[in-house]
């Protein structure tokens, strides 16, 4: 890390965000919409238009949805269903897991209703996907599905109430990369059991749920089943016990098997004392545990009851928040000069955990600092990037100057006998250093999660790679003693591999529009390792490999993705071509069948 | 007498002003006399400016008559103030008094109004008479001056011829003071604007336009004076004076007096007196915008006598030398290509573009030779006017050999420039002549030049360096500031390269050619030619050449291409070539006295060097420089180089250097003081034997991009004072043993991109004075021991590490100066 100190974060805005959400009425409207869903619509979704917003409501409380029994935590790989894009993956190759019950429900709706058609009609509108309980998880999946369509001018948002965790870290990374995390808002009551529920293995909660779900259904006015009080309270105690065991494992980082699920999006914790929002996945995971802690003076069975009852009590809770906002808060024994720390303390007070809870406090503080560090790092890199543009300009000038002398800059740099070759090597090392640092930081997660999809960095990285990598290849060829190919393992600098991967991933998410073919030859060959391939072809003794290269060059020419500088008189490519065409001309049909021969003979690049 | 006059005048003025303010007051207060007062006010407003002008410009004695009249006016005005004073006290209903005062005011007004016209025309006539007499005196003086001096300045000749015509007074007042703008000025507007931008600020009193001879300084100055904007501002107060090499300063000041002060001029005892009196008068005068152009100033002490300070008084100086502080200096740029072309075409074809009858190629080649120097364009252009292509080709040939193409070229251009050289002291003059040995259009190594002066002319380093800066300040060469500002050689020069204007190089060559016959010349210089040796040289092949300095510029050379020659007295040999193969001349063997050998290849690729055996005879060699070469192992030949002090290898192949220095156990240069290895690729390690050269004081291994390791024995170099390792990006650390270098004063590790740290014992470098470590971005920490660097006075570094140095400065090295260097970008490196 750098020697100089990072500025500590100045503020924590979790409470203000919650206040805003609570007062802007979306939440209440969404909740009311959920309450209006009737039994006969239970299998499908509901559209409600309110002013210029469309609420899409998903049903909840199917027994079979809650308990997906074929894996330990009810998870399944999202890839099994082809409805999500290939881009929904992590930064590594770990599988993307979601809750199977929620996924099945969403698939069911997708296939058995006019959901797709309705969504088609709704483009260019503000859409809020809403769901309660397991329906919330379905709404979140629907939101991801909708976001992946990348419709222009559409604005979608997801609000859930008491929704369980539904996806693993891979999903979280994928969404974070696209900067979509802010589009998910999960409202969670202090004691509501459901959001924590899936941290426990399904077999430990399945049985109690059998008893509890009918109770909820009747509470929500879907069914009218009478649940015996005794069996209910026993179920409540069991489930709370089992869940608490698992949450404390997670919150305290005890070793052991962990549930794959992580919080995805913004969590708004509500209590009778107020509300606050949190974004950091890790911190939310801990708060899910700490906020459910038993408080002194309240018997365990009472808390167990609250855990179940709060799940259906969001209406009251939301109305209560307005009131709580008006009350001044005080906290005892908390001293700090930092407005950031005071902010955290206030948040903890608001969600009923209390500022004195050190674990929760430090979890939030750490999260805030980590986020702040990410932003600060980005800022620093921005400054560095603009400084490094001067080096890029040096490279550009060098390229231009070399072109004037009829040698491409690749070959000039390979020969390395002029002062300017030395100078540009300094720029090359500087730039390499800079991008190495970025890639390293990204891999260490000290940059924002969506850093690698930001257009600015993708474009800067791609330009750098196309302009700079030929020099790296030339340097390698000049200094390499072992005759190792640039493309062999461990030779090509890691930064180029990563930058190329970033670019390809970004390309995949870009909508097809605007992708027109080139009309002119590129100023920089789009394939940055063109020269390395050339070097390999030059060394290759077998004809097929050379012919392969010919075909490769010809595709680049037809795409016009090759730079015309390749055809400069003194370039290595021309030398290869002379040798190669000499050999190939011995076979008479080649002349007529090779489009490249024609192209070269006519000098069609001019 | 005079002082009394002045007093009267000023009193009259102030009384008038006082009266005016009273009247204005009265207009406000008085009711009855308001209208009359207003009339009086108007009359006063008219006369006051006139009175003021009398005060400021009146420099001559005022006649008795006029004194009396002014006195009357004064008295009347004085009465007037009382009158108005009383008048404003009159009560509104006192009609009688009002009437009485009104009449008095009217009378006063009438007097004032009539004061001027009454005697005005007579006064004017009087003044005219005075003026004509004084002018006559002035012209006579000028005539005398001219008669006693060479007629050098054209505008003086104009005055001369005109005065002979007995011109009458009316015409005299229109004597053109500013010379005419030359025909077809090009590209001036930008320079005028630039110059004016520097001159116009209020606190700037003078700006010097600096440039080499013939670069258009005077033209620019004239253009400035005739610029409509300037004319508008200064009107008739623009003075153009040519000072030249040996001016009569007193006369110049007298002329300035006549043009600026314009009154009676007292006799000056000497220049100092003149300067003092003029300055005094300027101080007394009312400030008015005045522009003085001092054309062609050569000496600083001339300038000192001609610079005056007053509000609105500005001086423009044209000079070839640096006479004023840098911020008052405007360096005149040479013409850009397009301007150069149109100027050349004007003088050659009388039109703006190339005439169709002449090959475009030839034209551009000739223009190329002129290097944007207006005078050269004009002179060479008009020499080629209406000439057939053969003459053009011959001219190009001659120009490339630095020979004059015509008499006009010789007289018009070279002798114009020669004046710059003639004023040099003998020693500097000799140094200037040496500049011809370097090829044209190249940045040449300053170190090579200094070596030459030190070893051949036997100057000491300081003197050599002084001469260098003198030539630079006189625009006879330009030092190229190395962009990184490395602290250079031990004399403190931060310059590594210099360039020279082609025309000046031609001049140097021309001057060396004047000595005849060839074999008697002190410098034998052959500008570039492919087939070696001018025939005339061969004629002397049998007899020894007298030359001390020999410079040969060729293409590729084989052994057979050289002929036998004998150079028993040669001390410096410069071999420039552009080829991929080069055989050293066999006559090197005859150069027993050779001290400086410079071999430079200007090809884009490294050359292989052959015919090396001749090197073994150089027992007196002190300095050897090789550039852009594949240096073959020299261990068989370098045994006799016992006196070698300096070895410089630039742009050479590092692996060959390694072979040379490694294979020879006897890489034995006992007196080597300075070793420079620059821009050498493939040099991966520093040869270990270098560490055995205990005489070494200065080691530079710079821009070696493949160097990743320094020898651990570096600490053995007990005499080392300077270690430069800049721009070796692969170097990750300094060997620990460098901490043992007790005499090390300068250490430069800037641009060592991957340098990770400084050795922990760094603080043991007790003599270290300067440390340059900018852009070593991986060095994050200064070792603790750095507190012990007691001799350290200067550190140049980046911002981050700079904070640590500042902390060290605060805690233990108070004398330390920490310079935070900004990263510096430029494109100079594109031109090799």
Coordinates of N, CA, C and O in Angstrom, one line a residue, chain B residues 490 644-647 669-676 686 689-701 714 716-723 741 743:
Chain B
X490 N 31.7 17.8 -14.1 CA 32.2 18.3 -12.8 C 32.3 19.8 -12.7 O 32.3 20.4 -11.7
X644 N 45.3 7.5 -21.1 CA 43.9 7.8 -21.4 C 43.2 8.2 -20.1 O 43.2 7.6 -19.1
X645 N 42.5 9.4 -20.2 CA 41.8 9.9 -19.0 C 40.3 9.7 -19.2 O 39.6 9.6 -18.2
X646 N 39.9 9.8 -20.5 CA 38.4 9.8 -20.6 C 38.1 8.8 -21.7 O 38.6 8.8 -22.8
X647 N 37.1 8.0 -21.4 CA 36.6 7.0 -22.4 C 35.1 7.1 -22.4 O 34.4 7.1 -21.4
X669 N 43.8 0.7 -17.7 CA 43.9 2.1 -18.1 C 44.2 2.8 -16.8 O 43.3 3.3 -16.1
X670 N 45.5 2.9 -16.4 CA 45.8 3.3 -15.1 C 45.4 4.8 -14.8 O 45.3 5.2 -13.6
X671 N 45.2 5.6 -15.8 CA 44.9 7.0 -15.6 C 43.5 7.4 -15.9 O 43.2 8.5 -16.0
X672 N 42.7 6.4 -16.1 CA 41.3 6.7 -16.5 C 40.6 7.4 -15.4 O 40.6 7.0 -14.3
X673 N 40.1 8.6 -15.8 CA 39.4 9.4 -14.8 C 37.9 9.3 -15.0 O 37.1 9.4 -14.1
X674 N 37.5 9.2 -16.2 CA 36.1 9.4 -16.5 C 35.7 8.3 -17.5 O 36.3 8.1 -18.6
X675 N 34.7 7.5 -17.2 CA 34.2 6.5 -18.0 C 32.7 6.7 -18.2 O 32.0 6.8 -17.3
X676 N 32.3 6.8 -19.5 CA 30.9 7.1 -19.8 C 30.4 6.0 -20.7 O 31.0 5.7 -21.8
X686 N 27.5 -4.7 -15.2 CA 28.7 -3.8 -15.4 C 29.9 -4.7 -15.3 O 30.1 -5.5 -14.3
X689 N 35.8 -5.7 -14.1 CA 37.1 -5.1 -14.1 C 37.0 -3.6 -14.0 O 38.0 -3.0 -13.6
X690 N 35.9 -3.0 -14.3 CA 35.8 -1.6 -14.1 C 36.1 -1.2 -12.6 O 36.7 -0.2 -12.3
X691 N 35.7 -2.1 -11.8 CA 35.8 -1.8 -10.3 C 37.3 -1.8 -9.9 O 37.6 -1.5 -8.7
X692 N 38.2 -2.3 -10.8 CA 39.6 -2.2 -10.4 C 40.3 -0.9 -10.8 O 41.4 -0.8 -10.5
X693 N 39.5 -0.1 -11.5 CA 40.2 1.1 -11.9 C 40.1 2.2 -10.8 O 39.2 3.0 -10.8
X694 N 41.0 2.1 -10.0 CA 40.9 3.0 -8.8 C 41.2 4.5 -9.1 O 40.9 5.3 -8.3
X695 N 41.6 4.8 -10.3 CA 41.8 6.2 -10.6 C 40.5 6.8 -11.0 O 40.4 8.1 -11.1
X696 N 39.5 6.1 -11.3 CA 38.3 6.6 -11.8 C 37.6 7.6 -10.9 O 37.4 7.3 -9.7
X697 N 37.3 8.7 -11.4 CA 36.6 9.7 -10.6 C 35.1 9.9 -11.0 O 34.3 10.3 -10.2
X698 N 34.9 9.6 -12.2 CA 33.5 9.8 -12.7 C 33.1 8.6 -13.5 O 33.7 8.2 -14.5
X699 N 32.0 8.0 -13.1 CA 31.5 6.9 -13.8 C 30.0 7.1 -14.2 O 29.2 7.4 -13.3
X700 N 29.8 7.1 -15.5 CA 28.4 7.3 -15.9 C 28.0 6.1 -16.7 O 28.6 5.7 -17.7
X701 N 27.0 5.4 -16.2 CA 26.4 4.3 -17.0 C 24.9 4.7 -17.1 O 24.1 4.5 -16.2
X714 N 31.8 -2.5 -6.6 CA 31.8 -1.0 -7.0 C 32.5 -0.2 -5.9 O 33.1 0.8 -6.2
X716 N 35.1 -0.6 -4.5 CA 36.6 -0.5 -4.6 C 37.0 0.8 -5.3 O 38.2 1.1 -5.3
X717 N 36.1 1.5 -6.0 CA 36.5 2.6 -6.7 C 36.8 3.8 -5.8 O 35.9 4.7 -5.6
X718 N 37.9 3.8 -5.2 CA 38.1 4.7 -4.0 C 38.2 6.1 -4.4 O 37.9 7.0 -3.6
X719 N 38.5 6.4 -5.7 CA 38.5 7.9 -6.0 C 37.2 8.4 -6.6 O 37.2 9.6 -6.9
X720 N 36.2 7.6 -6.7 CA 35.0 8.0 -7.4 C 34.3 9.2 -6.7 O 34.1 9.2 -5.5
X721 N 34.1 10.2 -7.6 CA 33.4 11.4 -7.0 C 32.0 11.5 -7.6 O 31.1 12.1 -7.0
X722 N 31.8 10.9 -8.8 CA 30.5 11.1 -9.4 C 30.0 9.8 -10.0 O 30.8 9.1 -10.7
X723 N 28.8 9.4 -9.6 CA 28.3 8.2 -10.2 C 26.9 8.5 -10.8 O 26.0 9.0 -10.1
X741 N 32.0 4.4 -0.7 CA 32.7 5.4 -1.6 C 32.8 6.7 -0.8 O 31.9 7.5 -0.9
X743 N 34.5 9.3 -1.2 CA 34.7 10.6 -1.9 C 33.5 10.9 -2.8 O 33.5 11.9 -3.5

